Coordinates of C-alpha atoms and ligand atoms in Angstrom, one line a residue:
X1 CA 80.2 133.1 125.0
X2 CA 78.0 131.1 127.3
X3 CA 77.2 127.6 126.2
X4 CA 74.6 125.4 127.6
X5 CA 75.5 122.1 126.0
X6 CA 72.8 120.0 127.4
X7 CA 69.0 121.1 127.5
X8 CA 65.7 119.7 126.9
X9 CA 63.5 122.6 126.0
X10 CA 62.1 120.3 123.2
X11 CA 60.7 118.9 126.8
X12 CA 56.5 119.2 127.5
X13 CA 58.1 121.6 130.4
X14 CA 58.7 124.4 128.3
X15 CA 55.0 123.8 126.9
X16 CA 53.4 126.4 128.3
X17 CA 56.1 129.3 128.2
X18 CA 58.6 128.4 126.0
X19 CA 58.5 131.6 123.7
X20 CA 60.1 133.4 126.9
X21 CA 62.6 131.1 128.1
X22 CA 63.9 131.0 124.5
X23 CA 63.7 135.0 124.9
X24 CA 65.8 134.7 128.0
X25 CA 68.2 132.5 126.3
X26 CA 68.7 135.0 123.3
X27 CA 68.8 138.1 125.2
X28 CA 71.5 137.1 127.6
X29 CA 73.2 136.6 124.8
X30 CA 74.4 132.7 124.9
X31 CA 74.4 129.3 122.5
X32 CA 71.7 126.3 123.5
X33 CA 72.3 122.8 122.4
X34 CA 69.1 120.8 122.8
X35 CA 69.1 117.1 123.1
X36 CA 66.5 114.7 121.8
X37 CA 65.8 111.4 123.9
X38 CA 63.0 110.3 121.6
X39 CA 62.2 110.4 117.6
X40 CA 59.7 113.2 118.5
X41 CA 62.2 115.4 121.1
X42 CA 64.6 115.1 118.5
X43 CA 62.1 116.4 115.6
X44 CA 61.5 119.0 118.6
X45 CA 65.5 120.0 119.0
X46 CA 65.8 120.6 115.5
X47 CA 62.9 123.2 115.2
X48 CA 64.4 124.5 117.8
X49 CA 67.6 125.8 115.8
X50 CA 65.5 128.1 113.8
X51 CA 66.5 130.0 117.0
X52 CA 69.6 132.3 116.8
X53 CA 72.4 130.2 118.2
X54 CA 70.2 126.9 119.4
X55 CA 71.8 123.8 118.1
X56 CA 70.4 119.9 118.4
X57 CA 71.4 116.5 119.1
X58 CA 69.5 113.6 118.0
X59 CA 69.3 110.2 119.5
X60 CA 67.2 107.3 121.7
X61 CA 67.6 107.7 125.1
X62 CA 69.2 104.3 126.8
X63 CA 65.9 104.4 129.3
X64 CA 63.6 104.9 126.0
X65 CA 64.6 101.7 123.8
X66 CA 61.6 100.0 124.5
X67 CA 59.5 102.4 124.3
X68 CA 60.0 102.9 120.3
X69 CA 62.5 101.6 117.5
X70 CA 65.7 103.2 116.5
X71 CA 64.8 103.6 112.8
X72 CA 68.4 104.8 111.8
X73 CA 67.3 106.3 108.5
X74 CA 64.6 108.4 110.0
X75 CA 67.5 110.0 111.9
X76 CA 69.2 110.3 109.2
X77 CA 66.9 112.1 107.3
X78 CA 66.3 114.8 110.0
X79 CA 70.1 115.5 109.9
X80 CA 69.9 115.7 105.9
X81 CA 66.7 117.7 105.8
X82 CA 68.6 120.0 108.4
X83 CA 71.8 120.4 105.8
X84 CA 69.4 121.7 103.4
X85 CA 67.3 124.0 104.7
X86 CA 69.9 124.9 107.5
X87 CA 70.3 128.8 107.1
X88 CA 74.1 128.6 108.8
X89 CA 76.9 127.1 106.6
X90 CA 76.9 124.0 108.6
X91 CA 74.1 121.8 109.9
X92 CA 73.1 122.8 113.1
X93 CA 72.6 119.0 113.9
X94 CA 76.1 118.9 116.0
X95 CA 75.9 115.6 118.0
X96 CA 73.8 112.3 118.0
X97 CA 72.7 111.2 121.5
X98 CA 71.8 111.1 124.0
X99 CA 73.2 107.9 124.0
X100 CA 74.7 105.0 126.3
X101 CA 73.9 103.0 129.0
X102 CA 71.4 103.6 132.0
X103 CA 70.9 100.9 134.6
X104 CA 69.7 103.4 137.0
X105 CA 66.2 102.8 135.7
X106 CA 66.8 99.5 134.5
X107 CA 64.1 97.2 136.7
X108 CA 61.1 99.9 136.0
X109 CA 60.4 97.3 133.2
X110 CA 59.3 93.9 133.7
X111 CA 61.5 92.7 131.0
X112 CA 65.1 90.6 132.5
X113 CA 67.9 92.8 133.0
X114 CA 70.1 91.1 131.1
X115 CA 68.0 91.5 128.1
X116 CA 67.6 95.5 129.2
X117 CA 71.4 95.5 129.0
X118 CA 71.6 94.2 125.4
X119 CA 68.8 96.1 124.0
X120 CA 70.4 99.2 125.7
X121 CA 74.1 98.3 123.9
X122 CA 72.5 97.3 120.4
X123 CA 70.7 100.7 120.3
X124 CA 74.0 102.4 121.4
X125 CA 76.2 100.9 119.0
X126 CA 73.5 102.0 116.1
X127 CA 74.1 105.7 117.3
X128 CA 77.8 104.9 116.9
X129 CA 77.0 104.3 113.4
X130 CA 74.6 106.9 112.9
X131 CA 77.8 109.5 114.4
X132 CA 80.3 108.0 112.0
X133 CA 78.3 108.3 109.2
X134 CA 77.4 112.1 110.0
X135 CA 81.5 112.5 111.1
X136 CA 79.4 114.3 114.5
X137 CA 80.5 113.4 118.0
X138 CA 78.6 111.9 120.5
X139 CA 76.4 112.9 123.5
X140 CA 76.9 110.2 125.9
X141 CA 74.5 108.9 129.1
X142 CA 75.8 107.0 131.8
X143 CA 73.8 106.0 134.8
X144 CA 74.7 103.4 137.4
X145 CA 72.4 101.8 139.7
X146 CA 73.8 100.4 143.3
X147 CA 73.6 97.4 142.5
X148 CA 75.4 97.5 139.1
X149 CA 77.9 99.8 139.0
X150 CA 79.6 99.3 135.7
X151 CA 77.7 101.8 132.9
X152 CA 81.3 103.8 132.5
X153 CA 83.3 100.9 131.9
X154 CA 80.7 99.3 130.2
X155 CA 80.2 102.8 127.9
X156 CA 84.2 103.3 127.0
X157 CA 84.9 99.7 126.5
X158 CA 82.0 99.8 123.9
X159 CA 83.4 103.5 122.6
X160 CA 87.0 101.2 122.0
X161 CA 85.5 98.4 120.7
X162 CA 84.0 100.5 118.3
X163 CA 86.8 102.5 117.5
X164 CA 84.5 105.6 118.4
X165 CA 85.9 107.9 120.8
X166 CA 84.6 111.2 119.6
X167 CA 81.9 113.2 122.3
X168 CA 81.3 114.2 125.9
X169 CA 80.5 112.5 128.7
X170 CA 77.3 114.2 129.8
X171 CA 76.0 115.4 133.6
X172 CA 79.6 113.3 134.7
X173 CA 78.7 111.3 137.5
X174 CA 81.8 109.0 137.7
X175 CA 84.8 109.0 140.1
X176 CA 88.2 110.4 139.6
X177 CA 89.3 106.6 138.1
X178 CA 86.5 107.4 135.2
X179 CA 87.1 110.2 134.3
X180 CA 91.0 109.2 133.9
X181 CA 89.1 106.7 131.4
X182 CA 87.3 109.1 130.0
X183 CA 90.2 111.8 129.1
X184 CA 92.4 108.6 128.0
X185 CA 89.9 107.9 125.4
X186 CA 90.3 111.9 124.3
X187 CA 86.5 112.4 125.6
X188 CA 85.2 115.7 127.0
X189 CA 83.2 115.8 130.4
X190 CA 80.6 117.6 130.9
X191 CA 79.2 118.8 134.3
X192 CA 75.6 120.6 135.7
X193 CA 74.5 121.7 138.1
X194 CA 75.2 119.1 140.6
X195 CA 78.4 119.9 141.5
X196 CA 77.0 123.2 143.2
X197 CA 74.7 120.9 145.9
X198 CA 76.2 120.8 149.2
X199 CA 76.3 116.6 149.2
X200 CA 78.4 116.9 146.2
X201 CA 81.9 116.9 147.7
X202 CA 83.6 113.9 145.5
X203 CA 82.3 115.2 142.3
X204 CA 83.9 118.6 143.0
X205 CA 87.1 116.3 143.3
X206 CA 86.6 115.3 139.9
X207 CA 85.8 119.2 138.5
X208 CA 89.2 119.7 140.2
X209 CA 90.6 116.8 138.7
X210 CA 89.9 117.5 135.0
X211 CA 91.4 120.0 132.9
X212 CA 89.7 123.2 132.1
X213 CA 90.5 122.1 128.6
X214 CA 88.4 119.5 128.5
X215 CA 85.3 120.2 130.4
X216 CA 81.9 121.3 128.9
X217 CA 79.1 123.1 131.2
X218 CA 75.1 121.9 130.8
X219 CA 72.4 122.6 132.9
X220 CA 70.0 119.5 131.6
X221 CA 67.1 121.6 131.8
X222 CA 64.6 121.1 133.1
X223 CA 66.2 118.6 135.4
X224 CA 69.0 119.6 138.2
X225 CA 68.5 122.9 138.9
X226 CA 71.8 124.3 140.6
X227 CA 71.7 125.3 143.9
X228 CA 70.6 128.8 143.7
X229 CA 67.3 127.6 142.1
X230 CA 67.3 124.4 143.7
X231 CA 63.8 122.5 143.4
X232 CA 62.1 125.0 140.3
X233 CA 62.2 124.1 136.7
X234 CA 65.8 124.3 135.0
X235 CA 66.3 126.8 132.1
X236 CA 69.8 127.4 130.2
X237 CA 70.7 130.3 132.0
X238 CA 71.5 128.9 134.9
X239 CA 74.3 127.2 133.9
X240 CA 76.2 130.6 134.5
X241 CA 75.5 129.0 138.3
X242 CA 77.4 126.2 136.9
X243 CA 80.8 128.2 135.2
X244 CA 80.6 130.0 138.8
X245 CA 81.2 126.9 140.5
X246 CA 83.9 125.4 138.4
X247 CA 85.2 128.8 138.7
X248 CA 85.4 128.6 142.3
X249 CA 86.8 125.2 142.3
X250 CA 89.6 125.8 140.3
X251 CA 90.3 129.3 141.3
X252 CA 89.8 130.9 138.4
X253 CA 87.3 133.6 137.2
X254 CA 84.3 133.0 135.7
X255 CA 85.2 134.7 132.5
X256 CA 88.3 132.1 132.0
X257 CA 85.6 129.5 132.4
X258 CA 83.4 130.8 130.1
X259 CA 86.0 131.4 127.4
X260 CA 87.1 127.6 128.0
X261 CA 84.2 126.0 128.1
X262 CA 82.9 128.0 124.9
X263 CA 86.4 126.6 122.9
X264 CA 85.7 123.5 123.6
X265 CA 82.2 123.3 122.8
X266 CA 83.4 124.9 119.6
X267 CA 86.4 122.4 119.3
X268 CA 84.1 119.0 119.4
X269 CA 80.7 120.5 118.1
X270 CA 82.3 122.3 115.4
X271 CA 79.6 125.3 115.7
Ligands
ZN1 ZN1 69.5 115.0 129.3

């Protein structure tokens, strides 16, 4: 089965036509998981599983945590209220995140850096919590800036500290060296779109580099388009685009991609 485990159609992109890109979704047949990045996308990603085979995630995106609290209970409740209405035998709440560190966007704000970088690790740390509480793995963001260079490290030495080393390492943008880190620390890593753009040489290194055991496929819809469909509006089916391309990277066929990456969605979503 076809698994896009990374998409935003709880996004205002899907506003206007989101009946049909659902449609497309269902009929190809594959499995969505939708990510929150706000209180209200994560409301959003959980409506969304009334959808045959659409799972959420729930969390405070590291570039949001100024923009509203983490009220930890009010996540909490949308997992329980999921439980109990959930018409599947398990919650289809199957990860809290997106979560981590982004210092990408980090001077956007007129607020000190250092004090971005604490907020950012407070806020992560409470979706550590809210993950062991809810025995659910995590969706993790990581995005460096030139300047500072460290979010990986930065991420797993927080995941150690933590003793916390249960999710995927989402739209993988490390070197070879991270990922190492990352498989060390029993992570998955998950890759879009990206590594189909011509520029993307070194991170085809690393899709060569990891084990088809543990990588997951995501498109991040609506954002990073592969190369097929570069520059329009993401949607999960695309990340077919993506299996292709690991596919062709490691020499194998698509279908022993898809199988893979399917298991081990299954293995650390539990769907
Ligand atoms: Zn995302």
């Amino acid at each position: 089965m076809l698994i896009d485990t990374h998409a935003h159609l709880n996004f205002e992109a899907y506003d206007s036509d989101l009946v049909d890109v659902v449609k497309r979704c269902i009929d190809f047949p594959m499995v969505v998981i939708n990510v929150g990045s706000q209180f209200e996308t994560s409301k959003k990603a959980v409506e969304l599983t009334k959808h045959k085979n659409f799972y959420s995630s729930l969390g405070l995106h590291p570039i949001h945590v100024f923009d509203e609290d983490f009220i930890l209970e009010d996540y909490q409740a949308l997992i329980n209220d999921n439980t109990s209405t959930s018409l599947s035998a398990h919650s289809r709440v199957v990860a809290i995140g997106e979560a981590g560190l982004d210092y990408f966007h980090i001077k956007e704000k007129s607020i000190p850096v250092d004090e971005v970088i604490k907020k950012q690790k407070d806020i992560f740390i409470c979706h550590i919590d809210l993950a062991r509480q809810n025995n659910l793995p995590l969706i993790l963001h990581g995005r460096n800036s030139q300047e500072l260079n460290t979010c990986y490290g930065d991420i797993f030495g927080i995941l150690k500290t933590e003793d916390y080393c249960s999710g995927v390492v989402h739209c993988f943008g490390g070197n070879i060296d991270e990922a190492r880190i990352a498989l060390n620390l029993e992570l998955y890593i998950g890759f879009t779109g990206i590594i189909t753009f011509p520029k993307a040489e070194d991170l085809r290194e690393v899709v060569k580099f990891v084990p088809l055991d543990r990588i997951l496929i995501e498109t991040d819809s609506p954002y990073l388009a592969p190369q097929a469909v570069r520059g329009q509006r993401n949607e999960p089916i695309y990340v077919e685009e993506v299996a292709k391309e690991v596919a062709r990277i490691k020499g194998l066929e698509i279908e022993e991609v898809i199988d893979a990456t399917w298991k081990n969605a299954k293995n650390l979503f539990k769907i």
